[in-house]
Amino acid sequence: MKLKLLTASLCAAALYASAAVADHGPTMVGGASMLPERNIIENAVNSGDHETLVAAVQAAELVDVLQGDGPFTVFAPTDEAFADLPDGTVDTLLQPENLEQLQTVLTYHVVPGNLTRDALWEEVMENDGTVAFKTVQGGYLSVIRNGNNLMVMDAQGNSANITVIDVAQANGVIHVVDRVLMP
C-alpha cells in the first residue's frame, strides 16, 4: 500500500518543475557512458560509482518507481559517500525491517522535475544564493551557491558537493553528489 502511495505521489509530483534537460550526449559516470535514452535505473546499474545506491533502491522496492515516466531530479550519492556513513548504517538500512526508513532516505534524494544545473543556478540566483526544493519524501533540500558551483544541504545542515552535473536520463536528470543526504 505504501509503495502504491509513493508511486502515486511521484507521478503527481512529476508535473511540478519541468525545465527541459539539454541533450549533450552521454556523460561518463563511474567509468560508463550514461545514455540519455535510458531511464535512471538503466543508467545507474552501469555506473561503477553507484553500486550501493542501486542495491539500496532494489532493497527499498523503488526500482519500478524510478523507471517510471518522471521526470525526476536525483541527487545520487556515490559508493564512497555511502562508505562515509557511520559503520553499520548501510547494512542496517538494507535490512527488510527497515524498508520504510530506507525509502525515506532514498526518496529524500529525489526532487520532482528536470532540474538541470542551469535551472538550479537560476533559482539559486533569484533567491539570493540559496533555494529549498521539496523532495519526493516530503522534506526539503537546499541548493546553495558556493562560488561558481552548487552544493546541496540536507535538513541536518550537512552539505554535499555536486561532482557531476546534468546526467541526462529518459525520465529526468541525475546530479552525482559526494554525501548521503539525511532528512
XYZ file of C-alpha atoms in Angstrom:
183
model
C 0.000 0.000 0.000
C 2.777 2.464 0.927
C 4.604 1.743 -2.328
C 1.407 2.464 -4.290
C 1.004 5.756 -2.430
C 4.643 6.588 -3.087
C 4.209 5.786 -6.773
C 1.105 7.978 -6.959
C 2.942 10.787 -5.167
C 5.861 10.553 -7.559
C 3.603 10.610 -10.605
C 1.647 13.604 -9.317
C 4.801 15.412 -8.244
C 6.392 14.878 -11.648
C 4.124 17.565 -13.054
C 5.989 20.132 -10.944
C 9.204 21.883 -12.030
C 9.648 20.564 -15.544
C 12.535 22.565 -17.014
C 13.978 20.877 -20.119
C 17.240 18.908 -19.990
C 19.629 19.774 -22.800
C 20.912 16.828 -24.821
C 24.698 16.948 -24.705
C 25.128 13.251 -25.445
C 26.290 10.663 -22.936
C 28.115 11.642 -19.750
C 30.648 9.333 -18.143
C 29.865 8.266 -14.573
C 31.785 5.547 -12.793
C 33.616 4.668 -15.996
C 30.438 4.063 -18.016
C 28.502 6.125 -20.532
C 25.178 7.302 -19.164
C 22.928 7.226 -22.204
C 20.170 9.859 -22.283
C 17.709 7.426 -23.884
C 17.916 5.135 -20.834
C 15.984 5.685 -17.613
C 17.511 6.396 -14.216
C 17.745 2.743 -13.191
C 19.103 1.521 -16.539
C 21.947 4.019 -16.302
C 22.611 3.639 -12.576
C 23.196 -0.117 -12.826
C 26.007 0.590 -15.312
C 27.786 3.144 -13.127
C 30.714 1.716 -11.207
C 30.248 4.521 -8.663
C 26.665 3.696 -7.668
C 26.562 0.010 -6.729
C 25.451 0.774 -3.163
C 22.746 3.153 -4.377
C 21.423 0.551 -6.827
C 21.379 -2.123 -4.092
C 19.537 0.283 -1.791
C 16.967 1.193 -4.461
C 16.351 -2.515 -5.066
C 16.038 -3.258 -1.331
C 13.665 -0.275 -0.947
C 11.441 -1.623 -3.746
C 11.795 1.653 -5.679
C 13.088 0.252 -8.991
C 9.703 0.427 -10.755
C 9.131 3.953 -9.496
C 12.489 5.249 -10.768
C 11.930 3.501 -14.095
C 8.628 5.381 -14.406
C 7.866 8.377 -16.574
C 9.051 11.038 -14.134
C 10.567 13.465 -14.663
C 12.812 13.155 -11.632
C 15.900 15.000 -10.488
C 18.069 12.627 -8.482
C 20.964 13.720 -6.292
C 22.818 10.391 -6.465
C 25.354 9.633 -3.712
C 28.385 7.625 -4.760
C 29.568 4.391 -3.164
C 32.230 6.469 -1.403
C 29.502 8.707 0.068
C 27.716 5.656 1.478
C 31.047 4.351 2.834
C 31.479 7.630 4.742
C 28.351 6.928 6.805
C 28.948 5.588 10.339
C 29.893 1.905 10.414
C 26.900 -0.403 10.030
C 24.498 2.280 8.750
C 24.133 0.873 5.242
C 23.807 -2.725 6.475
C 21.135 -1.637 8.948
C 19.180 0.307 6.325
C 19.248 -2.639 3.920
C 17.565 -4.990 6.420
C 13.945 -5.796 5.463
C 12.579 -4.489 8.760
C 13.991 -1.031 7.884
C 12.262 -0.765 4.492
C 10.319 2.384 5.385
C 13.408 4.156 6.759
C 15.395 3.223 3.634
C 12.601 4.514 1.384
C 12.593 7.753 3.391
C 16.337 8.283 2.938
C 16.306 7.439 -0.771
C 13.244 9.484 -1.735
C 14.811 12.437 0.103
C 17.376 12.476 -2.747
C 14.658 12.877 -5.411
C 13.028 16.144 -6.476
C 10.165 16.214 -8.987
C 11.034 17.622 -12.423
C 14.066 18.037 -14.678
C 16.228 20.437 -12.724
C 19.404 20.916 -14.732
C 22.395 22.749 -13.320
C 21.281 25.857 -15.240
C 17.754 25.637 -13.806
C 19.141 25.140 -10.294
C 21.582 28.039 -10.759
C 18.822 30.341 -11.991
C 16.624 29.527 -8.976
C 19.542 29.994 -6.580
C 20.497 33.358 -8.078
C 16.895 34.582 -7.999
C 16.778 33.706 -4.283
C 19.958 35.357 -3.001
C 22.216 32.307 -3.225
C 20.042 29.583 -1.726
C 16.758 27.886 -2.548
C 14.854 24.981 -0.992
C 13.268 22.248 -3.101
C 10.599 19.892 -1.795
C 11.676 16.278 -2.191
C 9.503 13.300 -3.021
C 9.989 12.254 0.630
C 8.274 15.495 1.692
C 11.238 17.254 3.281
C 13.362 19.976 1.761
C 16.849 20.063 0.274
C 18.566 23.418 -0.095
C 20.710 24.184 -3.100
C 23.356 26.761 -2.293
C 25.779 28.782 -4.343
C 29.412 28.081 -3.495
C 31.426 30.381 -5.759
C 30.688 29.188 -9.297
C 29.494 25.811 -8.047
C 26.389 24.474 -6.356
C 26.102 22.444 -3.169
C 23.133 20.620 -1.693
C 22.345 20.919 2.018
C 20.150 18.470 3.911
C 17.827 19.049 6.860
C 20.677 18.193 9.270
C 22.830 21.029 7.877
C 25.247 18.683 6.102
C 26.343 19.733 2.635
C 27.176 17.680 -0.430
C 29.141 18.812 -3.442
C 27.626 18.163 -6.835
C 30.527 16.400 -8.545
C 28.898 15.522 -11.873
C 26.084 17.652 -13.281
C 23.334 17.159 -15.821
C 23.480 13.416 -16.431
C 20.512 13.294 -18.808
C 18.058 10.409 -18.430
C 14.962 9.451 -20.424
C 12.923 10.225 -17.295
C 14.868 13.060 -15.709
C 18.349 14.104 -14.711
C 20.945 12.923 -12.218
C 23.468 15.059 -10.347
C 26.140 12.986 -8.624
C 26.835 14.059 -5.023
C 29.615 13.182 -2.605
C 27.487 12.747 0.518
C 24.368 10.850 1.556
C 21.721 13.446 2.428
C 19.557 12.933 5.509
C 16.027 14.201 6.143
